[in-house]
JSON list of C-alpha atoms in Angstrom, two decimals:
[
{"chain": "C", "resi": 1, "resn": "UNK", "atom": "CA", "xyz": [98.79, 103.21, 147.72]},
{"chain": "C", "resi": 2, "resn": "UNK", "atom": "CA", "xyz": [98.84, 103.74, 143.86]},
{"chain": "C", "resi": 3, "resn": "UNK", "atom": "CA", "xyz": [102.45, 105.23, 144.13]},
{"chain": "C", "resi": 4, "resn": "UNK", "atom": "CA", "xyz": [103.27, 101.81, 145.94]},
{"chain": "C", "resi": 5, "resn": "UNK", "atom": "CA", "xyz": [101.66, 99.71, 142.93]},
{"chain": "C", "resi": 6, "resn": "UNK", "atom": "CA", "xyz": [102.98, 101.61, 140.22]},
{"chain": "C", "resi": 7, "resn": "UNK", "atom": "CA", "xyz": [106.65, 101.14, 141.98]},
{"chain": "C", "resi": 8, "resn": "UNK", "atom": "CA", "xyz": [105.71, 97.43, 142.27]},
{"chain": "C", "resi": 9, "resn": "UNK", "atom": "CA", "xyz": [104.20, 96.81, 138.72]},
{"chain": "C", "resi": 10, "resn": "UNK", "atom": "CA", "xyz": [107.77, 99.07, 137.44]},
{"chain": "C", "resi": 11, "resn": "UNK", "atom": "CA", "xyz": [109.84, 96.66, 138.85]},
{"chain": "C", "resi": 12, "resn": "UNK", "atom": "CA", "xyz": [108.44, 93.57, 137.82]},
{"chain": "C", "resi": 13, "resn": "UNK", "atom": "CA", "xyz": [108.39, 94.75, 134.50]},
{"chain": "C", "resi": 14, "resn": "UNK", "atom": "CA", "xyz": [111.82, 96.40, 134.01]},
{"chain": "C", "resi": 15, "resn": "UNK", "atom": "CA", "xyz": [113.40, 93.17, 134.24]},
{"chain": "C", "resi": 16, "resn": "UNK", "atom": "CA", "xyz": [111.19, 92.49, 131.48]},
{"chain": "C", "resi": 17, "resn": "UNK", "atom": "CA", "xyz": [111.75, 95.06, 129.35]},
{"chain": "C", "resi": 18, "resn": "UNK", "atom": "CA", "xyz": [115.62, 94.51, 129.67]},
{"chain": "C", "resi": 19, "resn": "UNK", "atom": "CA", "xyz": [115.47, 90.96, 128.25]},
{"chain": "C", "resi": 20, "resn": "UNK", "atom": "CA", "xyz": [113.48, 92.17, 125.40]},
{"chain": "C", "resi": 21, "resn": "UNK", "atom": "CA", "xyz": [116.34, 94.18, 124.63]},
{"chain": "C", "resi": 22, "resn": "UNK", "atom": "CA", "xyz": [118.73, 91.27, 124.91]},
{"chain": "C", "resi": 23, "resn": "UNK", "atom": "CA", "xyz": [120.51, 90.73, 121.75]},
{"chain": "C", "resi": 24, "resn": "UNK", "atom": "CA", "xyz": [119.39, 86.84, 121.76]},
{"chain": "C", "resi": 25, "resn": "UNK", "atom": "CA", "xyz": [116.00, 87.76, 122.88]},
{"chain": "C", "resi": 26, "resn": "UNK", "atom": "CA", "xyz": [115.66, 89.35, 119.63]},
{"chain": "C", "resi": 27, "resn": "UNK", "atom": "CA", "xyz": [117.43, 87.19, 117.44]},
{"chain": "C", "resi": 28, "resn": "UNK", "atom": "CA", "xyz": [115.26, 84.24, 118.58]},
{"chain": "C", "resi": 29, "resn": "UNK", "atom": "CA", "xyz": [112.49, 86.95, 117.88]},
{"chain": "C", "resi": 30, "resn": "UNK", "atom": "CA", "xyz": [113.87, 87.73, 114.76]},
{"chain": "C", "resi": 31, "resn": "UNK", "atom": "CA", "xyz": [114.18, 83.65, 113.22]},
{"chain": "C", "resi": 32, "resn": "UNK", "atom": "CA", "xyz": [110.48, 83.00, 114.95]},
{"chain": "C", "resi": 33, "resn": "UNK", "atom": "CA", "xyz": [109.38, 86.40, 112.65]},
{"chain": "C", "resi": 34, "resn": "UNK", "atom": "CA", "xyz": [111.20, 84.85, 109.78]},
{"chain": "C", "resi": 35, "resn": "UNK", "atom": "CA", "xyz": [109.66, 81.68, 110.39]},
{"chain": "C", "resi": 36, "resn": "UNK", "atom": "CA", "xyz": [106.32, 82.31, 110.33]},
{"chain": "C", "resi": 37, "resn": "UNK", "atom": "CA", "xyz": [106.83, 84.38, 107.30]},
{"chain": "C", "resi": 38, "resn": "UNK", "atom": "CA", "xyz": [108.12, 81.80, 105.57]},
{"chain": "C", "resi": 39, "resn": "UNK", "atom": "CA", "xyz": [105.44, 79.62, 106.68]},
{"chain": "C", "resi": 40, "resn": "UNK", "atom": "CA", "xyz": [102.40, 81.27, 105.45]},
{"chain": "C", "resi": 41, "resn": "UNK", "atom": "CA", "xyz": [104.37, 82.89, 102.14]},
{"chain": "C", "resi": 42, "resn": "UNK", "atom": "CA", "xyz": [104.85, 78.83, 101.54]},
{"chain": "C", "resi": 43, "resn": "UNK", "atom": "CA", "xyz": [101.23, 78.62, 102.37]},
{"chain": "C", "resi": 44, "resn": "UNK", "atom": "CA", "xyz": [99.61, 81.18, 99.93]},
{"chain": "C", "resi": 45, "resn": "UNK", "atom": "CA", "xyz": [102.09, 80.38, 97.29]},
{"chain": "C", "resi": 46, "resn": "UNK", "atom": "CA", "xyz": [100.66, 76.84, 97.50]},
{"chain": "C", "resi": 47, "resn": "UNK", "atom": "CA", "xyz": [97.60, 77.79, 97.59]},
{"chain": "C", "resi": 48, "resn": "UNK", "atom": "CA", "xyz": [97.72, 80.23, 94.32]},
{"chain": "C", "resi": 49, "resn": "UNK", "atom": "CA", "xyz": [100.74, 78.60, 92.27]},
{"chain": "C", "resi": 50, "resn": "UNK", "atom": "CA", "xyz": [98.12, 76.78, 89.90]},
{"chain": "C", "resi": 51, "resn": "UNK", "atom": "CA", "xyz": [95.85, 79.39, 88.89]},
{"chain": "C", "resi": 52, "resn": "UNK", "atom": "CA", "xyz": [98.58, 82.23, 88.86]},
{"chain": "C", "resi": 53, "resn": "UNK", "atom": "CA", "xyz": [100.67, 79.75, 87.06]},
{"chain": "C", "resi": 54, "resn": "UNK", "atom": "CA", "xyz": [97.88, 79.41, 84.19]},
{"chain": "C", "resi": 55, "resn": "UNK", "atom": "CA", "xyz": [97.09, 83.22, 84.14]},
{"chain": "C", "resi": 56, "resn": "UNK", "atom": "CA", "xyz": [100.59, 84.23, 83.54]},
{"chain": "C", "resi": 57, "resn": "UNK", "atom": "CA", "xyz": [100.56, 81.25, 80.69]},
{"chain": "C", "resi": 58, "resn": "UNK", "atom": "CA", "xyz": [97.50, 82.60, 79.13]},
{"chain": "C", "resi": 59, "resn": "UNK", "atom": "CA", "xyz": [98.22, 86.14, 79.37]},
{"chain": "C", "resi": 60, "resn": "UNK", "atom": "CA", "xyz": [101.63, 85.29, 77.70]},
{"chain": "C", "resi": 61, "resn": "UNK", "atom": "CA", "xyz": [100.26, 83.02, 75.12]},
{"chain": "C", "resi": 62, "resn": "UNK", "atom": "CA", "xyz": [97.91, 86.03, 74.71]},
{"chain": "C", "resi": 63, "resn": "UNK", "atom": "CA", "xyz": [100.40, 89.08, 74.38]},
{"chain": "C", "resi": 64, "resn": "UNK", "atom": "CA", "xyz": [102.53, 87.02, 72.31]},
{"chain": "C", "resi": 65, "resn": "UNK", "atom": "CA", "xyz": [99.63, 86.26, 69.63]},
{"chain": "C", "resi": 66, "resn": "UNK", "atom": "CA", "xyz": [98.46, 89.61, 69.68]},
{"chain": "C", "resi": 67, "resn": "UNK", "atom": "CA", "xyz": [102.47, 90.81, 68.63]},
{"chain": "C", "resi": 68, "resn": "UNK", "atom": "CA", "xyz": [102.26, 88.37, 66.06]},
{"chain": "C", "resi": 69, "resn": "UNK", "atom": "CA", "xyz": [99.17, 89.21, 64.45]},
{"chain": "C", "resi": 70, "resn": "UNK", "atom": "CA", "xyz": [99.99, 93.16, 64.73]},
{"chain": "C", "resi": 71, "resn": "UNK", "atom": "CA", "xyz": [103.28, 92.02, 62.68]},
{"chain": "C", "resi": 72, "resn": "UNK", "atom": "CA", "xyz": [101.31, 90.29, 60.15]},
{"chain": "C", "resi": 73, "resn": "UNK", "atom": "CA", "xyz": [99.31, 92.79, 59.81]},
{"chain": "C", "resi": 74, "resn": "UNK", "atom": "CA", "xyz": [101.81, 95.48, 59.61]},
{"chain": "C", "resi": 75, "resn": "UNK", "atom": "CA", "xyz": [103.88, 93.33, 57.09]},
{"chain": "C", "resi": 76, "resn": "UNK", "atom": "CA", "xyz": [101.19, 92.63, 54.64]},
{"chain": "C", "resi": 77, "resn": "UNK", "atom": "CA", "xyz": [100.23, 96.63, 54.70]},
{"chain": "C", "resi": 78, "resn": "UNK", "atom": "CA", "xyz": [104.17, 97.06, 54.08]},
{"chain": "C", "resi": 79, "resn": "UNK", "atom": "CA", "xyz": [104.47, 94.77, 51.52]},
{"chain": "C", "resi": 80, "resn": "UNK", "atom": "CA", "xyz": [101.14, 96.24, 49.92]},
{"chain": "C", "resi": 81, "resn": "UNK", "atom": "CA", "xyz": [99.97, 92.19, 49.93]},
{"chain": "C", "resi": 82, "resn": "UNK", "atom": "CA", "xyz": [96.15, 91.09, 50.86]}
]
């Protein structure tokens, strides 16, 4: 009886398991993936543009006024000025 139903269960799924394997099967697989990914990468980019925006700003703004005071500094010590 189990031999039976395993046979039975095989061949209803082996049909299956050959359209997975179809070439358009997995294309249409393959642009629902991309999809999707798109979708929620659109999603968490809208979601975080602002404040990653502003952090990249201020850590510029930053960096760049931290090389410009190390250049000061290094000029006036150069230049032997106060």
């Amino acid at each position: 009886m189990m031999d039976r139903r395993k046979s039975i269960t095989l061949s209803m799924i082996s049909p299956l398991i050959h359209q997975l394997h179809h070439p358009s099967i997995l294309f249409f697989y393959g642009k629902f993936y991309n999809f999707i990914h798109i979708m929620t990468a659109s999603m968490i980019h809208s979601f975080c543009k602002f404040n990653w925006w502003k952090n990249a700003h201020y850590t510029v703004y930053r960096r760049t006024g931290l090389m410009a005071a190390i250049v000061e500094n290094s000029g006036k010590n150069f230049f032997g000025q106060v």
